[in-house]
């Protein structure tokens, strides 16, 4: 898009609003005038000219006003027939003026007073008082009302014209880099921006141009919004933020005017940070959908032209955040706009420990708390999850009447986040409890029997609110970034071992295995389509991941015929794993009974207890 194409857009919009107001005022004034005119004639009834002459002969006429085109007749007041009372309720009539030369003669004869009104007001004055003044008055009242309305409502679809309402401005965010843990790389690339805002002279002297904008990219809850605030806090500059979804409104042009307002404010208050959260809501690529959205396109164009338009040396830095970088319009990402990309990814083990450390600052801890252990148990969790876990743990401590938070609170909180709250009041019948116990021990045994699997942390048959009737919790001994084919196969075997136990012991199958099946199948499919781990397809990629930072949904990139073969391969993997699991359990049936009985009695057993019973033949 050629730059400078849109700068007039703003003026155009203001004129549009003005015209809209004027039209409204005009319509209202016309209605008012028509209404007033009809109201003033309502008390005057129309009569025929012959009726008038009859009235005149009968002496009922008191006064006649002779206009150019009509006669306005006032009846003699009955109560006081000698006095003509024009204004005190005497009946008035009007009739068309007929070219009647004897009219004045007849009036004189009956002694009726008559007159022709002298038009003292000039037509210009009259026009002004009936049209111009009301229009201006109505316009003024309307625009005043609208302005206060849009301020109050934060600018809804009714918000015409200027609108600063949704811009979220903070003089001081009160957040610094110390509040953002486990994002060292991201912080490092942002420190330069902080320095630029602090002493922009240094950069200008050398002639260096700093990036106008940086895009924070990463999954939800990793601390993108927090980081943006921290940049403002570190640089000690005001923070202007707006969420992408705020821009997209019912009326075309509102979003664009918001962008304009945002930048206007920012430039006035430079140095400062402008933060556009969820920028994908407006920054979606313009050409990849069928029904394109006019409003969003205009807003995006406005944003692009504003980003080009302002002078970076003033010290305005634009930060954007998104978890869908792949849908962003290429124009947004080109140099001079959001040319820097800061990845804010899920934290690793060390990062999670640091994030936990940030959030426990105000929490009173027991001596047994081991944050490293909590971090290990929360692999895949993001900052928002960890903040939530700390709070859940504190809440549990209060619920149990303690004044400090201990490790069991933390571990329970982790489980609450993963599986939901315990549902102690759900009563399973004895048969079901038994099946669930064997199912879970089946998982645990398969894990213990295999070389490449994680140790068991806990087995429970207490139902949870998020649907599980029991579960086996595994915990890695260390954080892993790669998985081998053998490990994947072992995991699949562990997953299908629950159902295998049901089959071996009860010779039946239950619905309880549905989640296991789903996960095992997804894993096996990825092995075939993404990881190149099948003999049939070797290194061929058959699926690609769509949005990496959200659900990571994958889309087949192969033909339908190939898809059929993929399904066969996936089935083979699952089938082999199932066979293996059944074998394990048959070989260890005695241990399976022993542990399941213990679990039925205790409801929850730890990994150590499990290993003890297993080895204590
Ligand atoms: P995002 O914008 O990436 O979706 P947020 O910045 O809104 O995530 O994070 C939500 C909350 O999670 C924050 O307010 C903070 O309490 C917590 N949080 C997320 N990431 C971190 C982190 N790296 N360090 C400390 N707290 C974090
Ligand atoms: Mg956010
Ligand atoms: Zn299971």
Short mmCIF file of N, CA and C in Angstrom, two decimals, residues 17-18 20-22 24-25 28 137-165 251 254 258:
data_model
loop_
_atom_site.label_atom_id
_atom_site.label_comp_id
_atom_site.label_asym_id
_atom_site.label_seq_id
_atom_site.Cartn_x
_atom_site.Cartn_y
_atom_site.Cartn_z
N UNK A 17 -19.53 13.36 9.86
CA UNK A 17 -20.26 13.49 11.11
C UNK A 17 -21.01 14.80 11.13
N UNK A 18 -20.36 15.87 10.68
CA UNK A 18 -20.98 17.19 10.66
C UNK A 18 -22.25 17.16 9.82
N UNK A 20 -24.02 14.63 9.02
CA UNK A 20 -25.01 13.80 9.67
C UNK A 20 -25.79 14.60 10.72
N UNK A 21 -25.04 15.34 11.51
CA UNK A 21 -25.67 16.17 12.54
C UNK A 21 -26.61 17.19 11.92
N UNK A 22 -26.13 17.87 10.85
CA UNK A 22 -26.90 18.92 10.21
C UNK A 22 -28.22 18.36 9.68
N UNK A 24 -29.83 15.75 10.74
CA UNK A 24 -30.73 15.45 11.86
C UNK A 24 -31.41 16.74 12.32
N UNK A 25 -30.61 17.80 12.47
CA UNK A 25 -31.15 19.06 12.95
C UNK A 25 -32.19 19.60 11.98
N UNK A 28 -35.44 17.69 12.27
CA UNK A 28 -36.14 18.03 13.51
C UNK A 28 -36.80 19.39 13.38
N UNK A 137 -29.41 25.46 17.33
CA UNK A 137 -29.70 25.09 18.70
C UNK A 137 -29.72 23.57 18.86
N UNK A 138 -30.44 22.93 17.95
CA UNK A 138 -30.58 21.47 18.02
C UNK A 138 -29.22 20.81 17.81
N UNK A 139 -28.46 21.34 16.87
CA UNK A 139 -27.14 20.79 16.61
C UNK A 139 -26.27 20.85 17.87
N UNK A 140 -26.32 22.01 18.51
CA UNK A 140 -25.49 22.20 19.72
C UNK A 140 -25.86 21.22 20.81
N UNK A 141 -27.17 21.14 21.07
CA UNK A 141 -27.63 20.25 22.14
C UNK A 141 -27.26 18.81 21.83
N UNK A 142 -27.47 18.42 20.58
CA UNK A 142 -27.18 17.06 20.16
C UNK A 142 -25.72 16.70 20.34
N UNK A 143 -24.86 17.57 19.85
CA UNK A 143 -23.44 17.20 19.89
C UNK A 143 -22.93 17.18 21.33
N UNK A 144 -23.47 18.06 22.16
CA UNK A 144 -23.09 18.04 23.58
C UNK A 144 -23.50 16.72 24.21
N UNK A 145 -24.74 16.33 23.92
CA UNK A 145 -25.28 15.10 24.48
C UNK A 145 -24.45 13.89 24.03
N UNK A 146 -24.15 13.89 22.72
CA UNK A 146 -23.41 12.77 22.17
C UNK A 146 -22.03 12.65 22.79
N UNK A 147 -21.42 13.80 22.97
CA UNK A 147 -20.06 13.76 23.50
C UNK A 147 -20.06 13.17 24.90
N UNK A 148 -20.98 13.64 25.72
CA UNK A 148 -20.99 13.13 27.10
C UNK A 148 -21.43 11.67 27.09
N UNK A 149 -22.32 11.33 26.18
CA UNK A 149 -22.78 9.94 26.11
C UNK A 149 -21.64 9.01 25.75
N UNK A 150 -20.90 9.39 24.72
CA UNK A 150 -19.84 8.48 24.27
C UNK A 150 -18.74 8.38 25.30
N UNK A 151 -18.58 9.43 26.10
CA UNK A 151 -17.58 9.35 27.16
C UNK A 151 -18.03 8.37 28.22
N UNK A 152 -19.31 8.50 28.57
CA UNK A 152 -19.84 7.65 29.61
C UNK A 152 -19.82 6.18 29.19
N UNK A 153 -20.22 5.93 27.96
CA UNK A 153 -20.37 4.56 27.51
C UNK A 153 -19.06 3.96 27.04
N UNK A 154 -18.01 4.74 27.07
CA UNK A 154 -16.75 4.21 26.56
C UNK A 154 -16.83 4.00 25.07
N UNK A 155 -17.71 4.73 24.43
CA UNK A 155 -17.74 4.69 22.97
C UNK A 155 -18.36 3.42 22.44
N UNK A 156 -19.64 3.36 22.39
CA UNK A 156 -20.31 2.22 21.81
C UNK A 156 -20.56 2.48 20.34
N UNK A 157 -21.49 1.74 19.77
CA UNK A 157 -21.81 1.98 18.36
C UNK A 157 -22.40 3.37 18.15
N UNK A 158 -22.83 4.03 19.24
CA UNK A 158 -23.41 5.35 19.09
C UNK A 158 -22.36 6.44 19.07
N UNK A 159 -21.13 6.05 19.27
CA UNK A 159 -20.11 7.07 19.47
C UNK A 159 -19.68 7.68 18.14
N UNK A 160 -20.23 8.84 17.86
CA UNK A 160 -19.80 9.54 16.66
C UNK A 160 -18.59 10.38 16.98
N UNK A 161 -17.90 10.69 15.94
CA UNK A 161 -16.84 11.68 16.07
C UNK A 161 -15.73 11.27 17.01
N UNK A 162 -15.23 12.22 17.71
CA UNK A 162 -14.07 12.01 18.57
C UNK A 162 -14.35 10.96 19.63
N UNK A 163 -13.39 10.16 19.88
CA UNK A 163 -13.60 9.14 20.87
C UNK A 163 -12.27 8.70 21.46
N UNK A 164 -12.08 9.05 22.70
CA UNK A 164 -10.84 8.63 23.35
C UNK A 164 -11.14 7.62 24.42
N UNK A 165 -12.38 7.15 24.44
CA UNK A 165 -12.85 6.48 25.63
C UNK A 165 -12.12 5.19 25.94
N UNK A 251 -19.76 0.56 13.22
CA UNK A 251 -19.72 1.58 12.19
C UNK A 251 -18.37 1.64 11.51
N UNK A 254 -15.09 4.00 12.76
CA UNK A 254 -14.86 4.23 14.18
C UNK A 254 -13.48 3.71 14.59
N UNK A 258 -10.31 5.72 16.13
CA UNK A 258 -9.67 5.38 17.42
C UNK A 258 -8.16 5.30 17.27
#
